[in-house]
């Protein structure tokens, strides 16, 4: 739900009718109980409260997460509050102890002229119709700053229709404090073994298609990769590909991120071995060292060694939230991990127009990294609206290919969810120019996890 709120908040004006209509439709689709208060649905409210508090726990863990969560919760709250009837709003205000004092008719008549000239959109007759609240200045800073209220003796006189600004301010302050407090108590909460796994993964969990290899092998040939990296790779993978071509090497984090992505776009195991070997032996690694040090780990990532786990490509959240790159690394998400000035230079070198770069940098500043990536997609594919919510680098690739082929050729291979359709079980490579180089010899030791294999830099 919050992801949808984020998406719409960036692509629409929040107070517009289009925003409200789209948000309502999305909330309905997700079966979110956004009218639980209006419908007096206790069970739905209870679930909503529980999920909110679980998310508080998961999203209090870093400054980035807190900021993101606060922004989306505020937008969702604004929408829900404004959907209430006047009487429900009043009931809500009392319930949360924000029962501001409505001024009496005598005082309103006495101040009618001042209220009318100080409150935009309020004629004298409208002042008479509407209720005004006497609110302490500290609670009405935003309205005061925007010169939208009458001020007298340290109080703002706020019309009922503007009360949402006050309520939102109050909510922001409370939620922000609550998140800071929750963060402080995290160490004790994390020692609870029932909660720990949930909290560790919730903020970067991914529930979309897994883009795993069995479904989509053999549609890409190795000599297509350079061109594809420019046309259809997201920036993170384009950066990794360039770094690999330039230095003939990638460190651990880069090999993991890029290797699994390539597996997800359809490289067979044989192709992967050939691809990495060809590149590495152009650098400092000789063929023998490659076979001993790297080939096993590639087979492992394809589920052919060790525990035979079929590893899936990383989602955006995983890339953004875990294992930040350090000096000499090229993995990570450039929108999250690059210095804005370097990102700007990179985008310029990729011929992104200046206005597009400004938009992308604004989104990055607002910590909307995936939306910045969506904007990059729109600009590089010359479309106005990306038409999907980006969660995965392989989804970026799939959607790009669909778009570039006019949705025709690849329709045969991709299903609607973004995965390739199941082919028969053979691992034949239709376009592949690969020559298998892997040895079938079993490695001496059985190691537990793939990451353990990628320790060699
Ligand atoms: Fe890659 Fe996702 Fe970042 Fe885009 S948002 S660059 S796909 S990690």
GROMACS .gro file of C-alpha atoms and ligand atoms in nm:
model
  465
    1UNK     CA    1   0.000   0.000   0.000
    2UNK     CA    2   0.273   0.247   0.095
    3UNK     CA    3   0.455   0.175  -0.229
    4UNK     CA    4   0.143   0.267  -0.423
    5UNK     CA    5   0.109   0.583  -0.216
    6UNK     CA    6   0.469   0.673  -0.296
    7UNK     CA    7   0.420   0.614  -0.667
    8UNK     CA    8   0.108   0.826  -0.694
    9UNK     CA    9   0.250   1.098  -0.470
   10UNK     CA   10   0.534   1.150  -0.711
   11UNK     CA   11   0.340   1.123  -1.034
   12UNK     CA   12   0.033   1.331  -0.934
   13UNK     CA   13  -0.052   1.648  -0.747
   14UNK     CA   14  -0.165   1.514  -0.411
   15UNK     CA   15  -0.475   1.730  -0.381
   16UNK     CA   16  -0.593   1.664  -0.738
   17UNK     CA   17  -0.900   1.463  -0.825
   18UNK     CA   18  -0.693   1.231  -1.045
   19UNK     CA   19  -0.471   1.147  -0.746
   20UNK     CA   20  -0.771   1.071  -0.524
   21UNK     CA   21  -0.945   0.860  -0.786
   22UNK     CA   22  -0.634   0.659  -0.863
   23UNK     CA   23  -0.546   0.609  -0.499
   24UNK     CA   24  -0.896   0.495  -0.418
   25UNK     CA   25  -0.888   0.246  -0.705
   26UNK     CA   26  -0.547   0.112  -0.595
   27UNK     CA   27  -0.654   0.079  -0.231
   28UNK     CA   28  -0.964  -0.105  -0.340
   29UNK     CA   29  -0.755  -0.337  -0.555
   30UNK     CA   30  -0.528  -0.412  -0.259
   31UNK     CA   31  -0.833  -0.460  -0.032
   32UNK     CA   32  -0.696  -0.199   0.206
   33UNK     CA   33  -0.959  -0.096   0.466
   34UNK     CA   34  -0.925   0.277   0.399
   35UNK     CA   35  -1.285   0.342   0.502
   36UNK     CA   36  -1.269   0.135   0.819
   37UNK     CA   37  -1.350   0.433   1.041
   38UNK     CA   38  -1.640   0.546   0.825
   39UNK     CA   39  -1.778   0.196   0.810
   40UNK     CA   40  -1.710   0.135   1.178
   41UNK     CA   41  -1.538  -0.191   1.094
   42UNK     CA   42  -1.355  -0.290   1.411
   43UNK     CA   43  -1.178  -0.596   1.270
   44UNK     CA   44  -1.042  -0.407   0.970
   45UNK     CA   45  -0.920  -0.126   1.197
   46UNK     CA   46  -0.751  -0.375   1.423
   47UNK     CA   47  -0.561  -0.533   1.132
   48UNK     CA   48  -0.469  -0.189   1.004
   49UNK     CA   49  -0.331  -0.091   1.345
   50UNK     CA   50  -0.131  -0.411   1.380
   51UNK     CA   51   0.023  -0.376   1.036
   52UNK     CA   52   0.108  -0.011   1.104
   53UNK     CA   53   0.291  -0.099   1.424
   54UNK     CA   54   0.479  -0.387   1.264
   55UNK     CA   55   0.592  -0.149   0.989
   56UNK     CA   56   0.697   0.102   1.251
   57UNK     CA   57   0.928  -0.158   1.397
   58UNK     CA   58   1.070  -0.251   1.059
   59UNK     CA   59   1.105   0.103   0.929
   60UNK     CA   60   1.256   0.271   1.233
   61UNK     CA   61   1.593   0.110   1.171
   62UNK     CA   62   1.766   0.379   0.966
   63UNK     CA   63   1.724   0.745   0.882
   64UNK     CA   64   1.635   0.662   0.520
   65UNK     CA   65   1.369   0.413   0.619
   66UNK     CA   66   1.220   0.646   0.879
   67UNK     CA   67   1.197   0.934   0.631
   68UNK     CA   68   1.039   0.719   0.365
   69UNK     CA   69   0.788   0.563   0.603
   70UNK     CA   70   0.690   0.898   0.752
   71UNK     CA   71   0.627   1.052   0.412
   72UNK     CA   72   0.407   0.767   0.289
   73UNK     CA   73   0.212   0.739   0.613
   74UNK     CA   74   0.147   1.113   0.604
   75UNK     CA   75   0.014   1.096   0.250
   76UNK     CA   76  -0.206   0.799   0.328
   77UNK     CA   77  -0.334   0.967   0.644
   78UNK     CA   78  -0.414   1.292   0.458
   79UNK     CA   79  -0.616   1.102   0.203
   80UNK     CA   80  -0.809   0.900   0.462
   81UNK     CA   81  -0.877   1.198   0.686
   82UNK     CA   82  -1.015   1.404   0.401
   83UNK     CA   83  -1.246   1.120   0.304
   84UNK     CA   84  -1.425   1.145   0.641
   85UNK     CA   85  -1.753   1.329   0.683
   86UNK     CA   86  -1.750   1.645   0.899
   87UNK     CA   87  -1.900   1.465   1.193
   88UNK     CA   88  -1.651   1.178   1.170
   89UNK     CA   89  -1.367   1.430   1.151
   90UNK     CA   90  -1.497   1.595   1.464
   91UNK     CA   91  -1.525   1.257   1.636
   92UNK     CA   92  -1.172   1.173   1.531
   93UNK     CA   93  -1.032   1.502   1.663
   94UNK     CA   94  -1.189   1.441   2.002
   95UNK     CA   95  -1.064   1.085   2.004
   96UNK     CA   96  -0.702   1.192   1.951
   97UNK     CA   97  -0.726   1.478   2.200
   98UNK     CA   98  -0.708   1.747   1.939
   99UNK     CA   99  -1.037   1.899   2.047
  100UNK     CA  100  -0.963   2.255   1.949
  101UNK     CA  101  -1.203   2.513   2.075
  102UNK     CA  102  -1.457   2.631   1.817
  103UNK     CA  103  -1.511   3.005   1.861
  104UNK     CA  104  -1.856   3.130   1.956
  105UNK     CA  105  -2.085   3.322   1.723
  106UNK     CA  106  -2.025   3.653   1.909
  107UNK     CA  107  -1.649   3.638   1.867
  108UNK     CA  108  -1.686   3.524   1.505
  109UNK     CA  109  -1.910   3.821   1.425
  110UNK     CA  110  -1.668   4.054   1.598
  111UNK     CA  111  -1.374   3.917   1.391
  112UNK     CA  112  -1.570   3.855   1.071
  113UNK     CA  113  -1.390   4.118   0.862
  114UNK     CA  114  -1.039   4.010   0.976
  115UNK     CA  115  -1.124   3.644   0.922
  116UNK     CA  116  -1.252   3.715   0.575
  117UNK     CA  117  -0.949   3.916   0.456
  118UNK     CA  118  -0.693   3.684   0.620
  119UNK     CA  119  -0.839   3.351   0.508
  120UNK     CA  120  -0.806   3.293   0.132
  121UNK     CA  121  -1.135   3.198  -0.035
  122UNK     CA  122  -1.353   3.320   0.254
  123UNK     CA  123  -1.608   3.591   0.182
  124UNK     CA  124  -1.798   3.750   0.472
  125UNK     CA  125  -2.095   3.526   0.411
  126UNK     CA  126  -1.873   3.214   0.399
  127UNK     CA  127  -1.715   3.315   0.731
  128UNK     CA  128  -2.062   3.316   0.882
  129UNK     CA  129  -2.135   2.964   0.754
  130UNK     CA  130  -1.811   2.794   0.860
  131UNK     CA  131  -1.683   2.693   1.198
  132UNK     CA  132  -1.352   2.847   1.305
  133UNK     CA  133  -1.114   2.701   1.560
  134UNK     CA  134  -0.883   2.886   1.795
  135UNK     CA  135  -0.553   2.701   1.770
  136UNK     CA  136  -0.218   2.769   1.940
  137UNK     CA  137   0.037   2.913   1.695
  138UNK     CA  138   0.276   2.621   1.737
  139UNK     CA  139   0.011   2.388   1.593
  140UNK     CA  140  -0.061   2.611   1.295
  141UNK     CA  141   0.288   2.697   1.176
  142UNK     CA  142   0.231   2.578   0.818
  143UNK     CA  143  -0.087   2.780   0.775
  144UNK     CA  144   0.070   3.082   0.939
  145UNK     CA  145   0.376   3.056   0.715
  146UNK     CA  146   0.159   3.034   0.405
  147UNK     CA  147  -0.047   3.336   0.527
  148UNK     CA  148  -0.368   3.136   0.524
  149UNK     CA  149  -0.503   3.221   0.871
  150UNK     CA  150  -0.586   3.516   1.091
  151UNK     CA  151  -0.354   3.553   1.392
  152UNK     CA  152  -0.438   3.732   1.715
  153UNK     CA  153  -0.283   3.721   2.060
  154UNK     CA  154  -0.076   3.411   1.990
  155UNK     CA  155  -0.367   3.214   1.839
  156UNK     CA  156  -0.450   3.117   1.482
  157UNK     CA  157  -0.815   3.116   1.374
  158UNK     CA  158  -0.841   2.814   1.150
  159UNK     CA  159  -1.147   2.731   0.937
  160UNK     CA  160  -1.275   2.377   0.967
  161UNK     CA  161  -1.171   2.290   0.611
  162UNK     CA  162  -0.805   2.366   0.691
  163UNK     CA  163  -0.795   2.163   1.009
  164UNK     CA  164  -0.632   1.873   0.822
  165UNK     CA  165  -0.308   2.073   0.805
  166UNK     CA  166  -0.303   2.095   1.183
  167UNK     CA  167  -0.390   1.732   1.228
  168UNK     CA  168  -0.120   1.629   0.983
  169UNK     CA  169   0.140   1.840   1.159
  170UNK     CA  170   0.047   1.684   1.483
  171UNK     CA  171   0.060   1.336   1.333
  172UNK     CA  172   0.401   1.400   1.178
  173UNK     CA  173   0.546   1.515   1.510
  174UNK     CA  174   0.401   1.220   1.700
  175UNK     CA  175   0.499   0.958   1.444
  176UNK     CA  176   0.847   1.099   1.407
  177UNK     CA  177   0.903   1.089   1.785
  178UNK     CA  178   0.754   0.742   1.804
  179UNK     CA  179   0.990   0.616   1.532
  180UNK     CA  180   1.291   0.762   1.713
  181UNK     CA  181   1.180   0.600   2.039
  182UNK     CA  182   1.117   0.266   1.871
  183UNK     CA  183   1.464   0.280   1.714
  184UNK     CA  184   1.614   0.325   2.059
  185UNK     CA  185   1.438   0.020   2.195
  186UNK     CA  186   1.533  -0.192   1.894
  187UNK     CA  187   1.820  -0.382   2.058
  188UNK     CA  188   1.588  -0.536   2.315
  189UNK     CA  189   1.321  -0.610   2.053
  190UNK     CA  190   1.574  -0.769   1.820
  191UNK     CA  191   1.672  -1.019   2.083
  192UNK     CA  192   1.323  -1.166   2.055
  193UNK     CA  193   1.370  -1.460   1.820
  194UNK     CA  194   1.007  -1.445   1.703
  195UNK     CA  195   1.042  -1.090   1.576
  196UNK     CA  196   1.402  -1.077   1.461
  197UNK     CA  197   1.370  -1.252   1.122
  198UNK     CA  198   1.057  -1.056   1.040
  199UNK     CA  199   1.216  -0.722   1.120
  200UNK     CA  200   1.537  -0.798   0.939
  201UNK     CA  201   1.365  -0.872   0.614
  202UNK     CA  202   1.044  -0.674   0.609
  203UNK     CA  203   1.190  -0.341   0.500
  204UNK     CA  204   1.356  -0.500   0.200
  205UNK     CA  205   1.130  -0.792   0.136
  206UNK     CA  206   1.026  -0.861  -0.218
  207UNK     CA  207   0.718  -1.053  -0.318
  208UNK     CA  208   0.722  -1.029  -0.697
  209UNK     CA  209   0.829  -1.286  -0.956
  210UNK     CA  210   1.161  -1.450  -0.876
  211UNK     CA  211   1.312  -1.437  -1.227
  212UNK     CA  212   1.482  -1.767  -1.172
  213UNK     CA  213   1.670  -1.946  -1.442
  214UNK     CA  214   1.460  -2.255  -1.516
  215UNK     CA  215   1.195  -2.042  -1.675
  216UNK     CA  216   1.400  -1.842  -1.918
  217UNK     CA  217   1.721  -1.999  -2.035
  218UNK     CA  218   1.890  -1.954  -2.366
  219UNK     CA  219   1.722  -1.655  -2.526
  220UNK     CA  220   2.020  -1.423  -2.518
  221UNK     CA  221   2.348  -1.467  -2.704
  222UNK     CA  222   2.671  -1.340  -2.551
  223UNK     CA  223   2.742  -1.100  -2.833
  224UNK     CA  224   2.410  -0.926  -2.767
  225UNK     CA  225   2.506  -0.828  -2.414
  226UNK     CA  226   2.698  -0.508  -2.494
  227UNK     CA  227   2.406  -0.367  -2.691
  228UNK     CA  228   2.150  -0.487  -2.437
  229UNK     CA  229   2.344  -0.326  -2.153
  230UNK     CA  230   2.290   0.013  -2.318
  231UNK     CA  231   1.930  -0.038  -2.428
  232UNK     CA  232   1.768  -0.254  -2.167
  233UNK     CA  233   1.978  -0.280  -1.853
  234UNK     CA  234   1.891  -0.067  -1.552
  235UNK     CA  235   2.163   0.172  -1.444
  236UNK     CA  236   2.298  -0.060  -1.173
  237UNK     CA  237   2.364  -0.339  -1.425
  238UNK     CA  238   2.484  -0.106  -1.698
  239UNK     CA  239   2.741   0.026  -1.452
  240UNK     CA  240   2.853  -0.324  -1.357
  241UNK     CA  241   2.880  -0.432  -1.719
  242UNK     CA  242   3.089  -0.127  -1.809
  243UNK     CA  243   3.317  -0.182  -1.511
  244UNK     CA  244   3.362  -0.547  -1.606
  245UNK     CA  245   3.448  -0.460  -1.967
  246UNK     CA  246   3.688  -0.186  -1.857
  247UNK     CA  247   3.877  -0.363  -1.581
  248UNK     CA  248   3.815  -0.728  -1.678
  249UNK     CA  249   3.726  -0.798  -1.320
  250UNK     CA  250   3.451  -0.743  -1.066
  251UNK     CA  251   3.478  -0.786  -0.696
  252UNK     CA  252   3.263  -1.015  -0.488
  253UNK     CA  253   2.954  -0.793  -0.451
  254UNK     CA  254   2.956  -0.706  -0.820
  255UNK     CA  255   2.987  -1.066  -0.936
  256UNK     CA  256   2.698  -1.167  -0.713
  257UNK     CA  257   2.467  -0.888  -0.823
  258UNK     CA  258   2.554  -0.895  -1.193
  259UNK     CA  259   2.597  -1.273  -1.223
  260UNK     CA  260   2.252  -1.345  -1.086
  261UNK     CA  261   2.097  -1.072  -1.300
  262UNK     CA  262   2.248  -1.227  -1.613
  263UNK     CA  263   2.122  -1.564  -1.503
  264UNK     CA  264   1.776  -1.408  -1.467
  265UNK     CA  265   1.776  -1.257  -1.816
  266UNK     CA  266   1.844  -1.600  -1.958
  267UNK     CA  267   2.215  -1.683  -1.969
  268UNK     CA  268   2.265  -2.056  -1.947
  269UNK     CA  269   2.530  -2.193  -1.714
  270UNK     CA  270   2.759  -2.262  -2.010
  271UNK     CA  271   2.716  -1.910  -2.138
  272UNK     CA  272   2.783  -1.764  -1.795
  273UNK     CA  273   3.105  -1.962  -1.762
  274UNK     CA  274   3.218  -1.852  -2.103
  275UNK     CA  275   3.119  -1.490  -2.046
  276UNK     CA  276   3.301  -1.450  -1.715
  277UNK     CA  277   3.603  -1.651  -1.821
  278UNK     CA  278   3.657  -1.459  -2.146
  279UNK     CA  279   3.649  -1.132  -1.958
  280UNK     CA  280   3.856  -1.235  -1.658
  281UNK     CA  281   4.140  -1.387  -1.860
  282UNK     CA  282   4.177  -1.057  -2.044
  283UNK     CA  283   4.278  -0.916  -1.704
  284UNK     CA  284   4.499  -1.055  -1.435
  285UNK     CA  285   4.333  -1.395  -1.394
  286UNK     CA  286   4.463  -1.683  -1.606
  287UNK     CA  287   4.244  -1.967  -1.732
  288UNK     CA  288   4.366  -2.208  -1.468
  289UNK     CA  289   4.300  -1.966  -1.184
  290UNK     CA  290   3.957  -1.894  -1.325
  291UNK     CA  291   3.864  -2.262  -1.337
  292UNK     CA  292   3.987  -2.316  -0.984
  293UNK     CA  293   3.873  -1.995  -0.822
  294UNK     CA  294   3.561  -1.881  -1.003
  295UNK     CA  295   3.402  -2.150  -1.220
  296UNK     CA  296   3.287  -2.354  -0.924
  297UNK     CA  297   3.110  -2.056  -0.773
  298UNK     CA  298   2.928  -1.985  -1.099
  299UNK     CA  299   2.808  -2.345  -1.119
  300UNK     CA  300   2.708  -2.313  -0.757
  301UNK     CA  301   2.494  -2.007  -0.832
  302UNK     CA  302   2.314  -2.214  -1.096
  303UNK     CA  303   2.234  -2.479  -0.838
  304UNK     CA  304   2.481  -2.729  -0.984
  305UNK     CA  305   2.710  -2.761  -0.686
  306UNK     CA  306   2.693  -2.768  -0.308
  307UNK     CA  307   2.342  -2.766  -0.171
  308UNK     CA  308   2.210  -2.720  -0.524
  309UNK     CA  309   2.014  -2.416  -0.429
  310UNK     CA  310   1.889  -2.228  -0.731
  311UNK     CA  311   1.980  -1.871  -0.639
  312UNK     CA  312   1.749  -1.596  -0.755
  313UNK     CA  313   1.852  -1.253  -0.885
  314UNK     CA  314   1.848  -0.967  -0.636
  315UNK     CA  315   1.550  -0.736  -0.608
  316UNK     CA  316   1.586  -0.357  -0.594
  317UNK     CA  317   1.513  -0.352  -0.223
  318UNK     CA  318   1.786  -0.605  -0.154
  319UNK     CA  319   2.034  -0.407  -0.361
  320UNK     CA  320   1.934  -0.076  -0.208
  321UNK     CA  321   1.917  -0.189   0.152
  322UNK     CA  322   2.200  -0.436   0.197
  323UNK     CA  323   2.574  -0.455   0.143
  324UNK     CA  324   2.658  -0.096   0.037
  325UNK     CA  325   2.954  -0.070  -0.202
  326UNK     CA  326   3.289   0.054  -0.078
  327UNK     CA  327   3.591   0.189  -0.267
  328UNK     CA  328   3.659  -0.017  -0.580
  329UNK     CA  329   3.313  -0.178  -0.579
  330UNK     CA  330   3.061  -0.128  -0.858
  331UNK     CA  331   2.763  -0.308  -0.712
  332UNK     CA  332   2.467  -0.141  -0.538
  333UNK     CA  333   2.209   0.097  -0.677
  334UNK     CA  334   2.359   0.411  -0.837
  335UNK     CA  335   2.053   0.612  -0.736
  336UNK     CA  336   2.108   0.516  -0.374
  337UNK     CA  337   2.481   0.473  -0.347
  338UNK     CA  338   2.639   0.721  -0.591
  339UNK     CA  339   2.736   1.070  -0.497
  340UNK     CA  340   2.476   1.300  -0.665
  341UNK     CA  341   2.746   1.486  -0.857
  342UNK     CA  342   2.886   1.160  -0.997
  343UNK     CA  343   2.538   1.038  -1.077
  344UNK     CA  344   2.473   1.360  -1.264
  345UNK     CA  345   2.792   1.318  -1.468
  346UNK     CA  346   2.704   0.959  -1.545
  347UNK     CA  347   2.356   1.055  -1.664
  348UNK     CA  348   2.501   1.334  -1.876
  349UNK     CA  349   2.741   1.090  -2.037
  350UNK     CA  350   2.440   0.869  -2.116
  351UNK     CA  351   2.279   1.164  -2.297
  352UNK     CA  352   1.992   1.211  -2.053
  353UNK     CA  353   1.852   1.562  -2.115
  354UNK     CA  354   1.923   1.824  -1.843
  355UNK     CA  355   1.556   1.854  -1.741
  356UNK     CA  356   1.540   1.475  -1.697
  357UNK     CA  357   1.857   1.478  -1.487
  358UNK     CA  358   1.705   1.746  -1.263
  359UNK     CA  359   1.392   1.534  -1.217
  360UNK     CA  360   1.597   1.226  -1.135
  361UNK     CA  361   1.813   1.412  -0.885
  362UNK     CA  362   1.502   1.555  -0.718
  363UNK     CA  363   1.362   1.204  -0.677
  364UNK     CA  364   1.695   1.085  -0.538
  365UNK     CA  365   1.695   1.374  -0.292
  366UNK     CA  366   1.350   1.268  -0.177
  367UNK     CA  367   1.487   0.912  -0.126
  368UNK     CA  368   1.264   0.776  -0.405
  369UNK     CA  369   1.538   0.564  -0.560
  370UNK     CA  370   1.317   0.323  -0.752
  371UNK     CA  371   1.109   0.611  -0.884
  372UNK     CA  372   1.430   0.778  -1.001
  373UNK     CA  373   1.507   0.455  -1.183
  374UNK     CA  374   1.158   0.455  -1.335
  375UNK     CA  375   1.221   0.809  -1.458
  376UNK     CA  376   1.550   0.689  -1.611
  377UNK     CA  377   1.353   0.413  -1.787
  378UNK     CA  378   1.101   0.666  -1.924
  379UNK     CA  379   1.376   0.895  -2.050
  380UNK     CA  380   1.582   0.621  -2.211
  381UNK     CA  381   1.279   0.458  -2.370
  382UNK     CA  382   1.107   0.781  -2.467
  383UNK     CA  383   0.778   0.703  -2.294
  384UNK     CA  384   0.569   0.935  -2.075
  385UNK     CA  385   0.452   0.681  -1.827
  386UNK     CA  386   0.642   0.367  -1.743
  387UNK     CA  387   0.313   0.189  -1.669
  388UNK     CA  388   0.446  -0.045  -1.399
  389UNK     CA  389   0.591  -0.019  -1.053
  390UNK     CA  390   0.960  -0.107  -1.058
  391UNK     CA  391   1.080  -0.355  -0.798
  392UNK     CA  392   1.342  -0.564  -0.967
  393UNK     CA  393   1.630  -0.510  -1.214
  394UNK     CA  394   1.514  -0.813  -1.414
  395UNK     CA  395   1.167  -0.663  -1.433
  396UNK     CA  396   1.329  -0.350  -1.580
  397UNK     CA  397   1.497  -0.565  -1.843
  398UNK     CA  398   1.182  -0.760  -1.923
  399UNK     CA  399   0.968  -0.448  -1.957
  400UNK     CA  400   1.231  -0.278  -2.168
  401UNK     CA  401   1.249  -0.572  -2.406
  402UNK     CA  402   0.874  -0.587  -2.429
  403UNK     CA  403   0.859  -0.221  -2.515
  404UNK     CA  404   1.145  -0.225  -2.765
  405UNK     CA  405   1.005  -0.524  -2.948
  406UNK     CA  406   0.661  -0.366  -2.957
  407UNK     CA  407   0.544  -0.642  -2.725
  408UNK     CA  408   0.550  -0.887  -3.013
  409UNK     CA  409   0.851  -1.113  -3.029
  410UNK     CA  410   0.909  -1.146  -2.660
  411UNK     CA  411   0.544  -1.206  -2.588
  412UNK     CA  412   0.620  -1.558  -2.692
  413UNK     CA  413   0.872  -1.586  -2.415
  414UNK     CA  414   0.739  -1.361  -2.140
  415UNK     CA  415   0.418  -1.397  -1.952
  416UNK     CA  416   0.228  -1.105  -1.800
  417UNK     CA  417   0.393  -1.119  -1.465
  418UNK     CA  418   0.727  -1.039  -1.618
  419UNK     CA  419   0.863  -1.390  -1.614
  420UNK     CA  420   0.959  -1.592  -1.910
  421UNK     CA  421   0.713  -1.870  -1.973
  422UNK     CA  422   0.809  -2.218  -1.884
  423UNK     CA  423   0.985  -2.386  -2.169
  424UNK     CA  424   1.058  -2.753  -2.185
  425UNK     CA  425   1.316  -2.876  -1.946
  426UNK     CA  426   1.604  -2.882  -2.186
  427UNK     CA  427   1.873  -2.622  -2.136
  428UNK     CA  428   1.937  -2.575  -2.505
  429UNK     CA  429   2.053  -2.237  -2.613
  430UNK     CA  430   1.864  -2.111  -2.915
  431UNK     CA  431   2.083  -1.816  -3.002
  432UNK     CA  432   2.379  -1.904  -2.797
  433UNK     CA  433   2.727  -1.888  -2.938
  434UNK     CA  434   2.857  -2.049  -2.626
  435UNK     CA  435   3.106  -2.327  -2.602
  436UNK     CA  436   3.082  -2.500  -2.270
  437UNK     CA  437   3.403  -2.466  -2.078
  438UNK     CA  438   3.299  -2.600  -1.742
  439UNK     CA  439   3.449  -2.911  -1.607
  440UNK     CA  440   3.207  -3.156  -1.456
  441UNK     CA  441   3.449  -3.249  -1.186
  442UNK     CA  442   3.297  -3.227  -0.841
  443UNK     CA  443   3.460  -2.987  -0.607
  444UNK     CA  444   3.637  -3.132  -0.311
  445UNK     CA  445   3.432  -2.968  -0.048
  446UNK     CA  446   3.066  -2.903  -0.003
  447UNK     CA  447   3.017  -2.549   0.110
  448UNK     CA  448   2.695  -2.425   0.258
  449UNK     CA  449   2.609  -2.096   0.091
  450UNK     CA  450   2.683  -1.929  -0.236
  451UNK     CA  451   2.813  -1.614  -0.072
  452UNK     CA  452   3.083  -1.817   0.092
  453UNK     CA  453   3.215  -1.901  -0.255
  454UNK     CA  454   3.243  -1.549  -0.375
  455UNK     CA  455   3.496  -1.442  -0.121
  456UNK     CA  456   3.785  -1.413  -0.363
  457UNK     CA  457   3.826  -1.060  -0.488
  458LIG    FE1  458   1.896  -0.122  -1.017
  458LIG    FE2  459   1.665  -0.120  -0.885
  458LIG    FE3  460   1.850   0.073  -0.844
  458LIG    FE4  461   1.713   0.063  -1.071
  458LIG     S1  462   1.632   0.097  -0.866
  458LIG     S2  463   1.932   0.097  -1.050
  458LIG     S3  464   1.695  -0.156  -1.103
  458LIG     S4  465   1.869  -0.145  -0.798
   0.00000   0.00000   0.00000
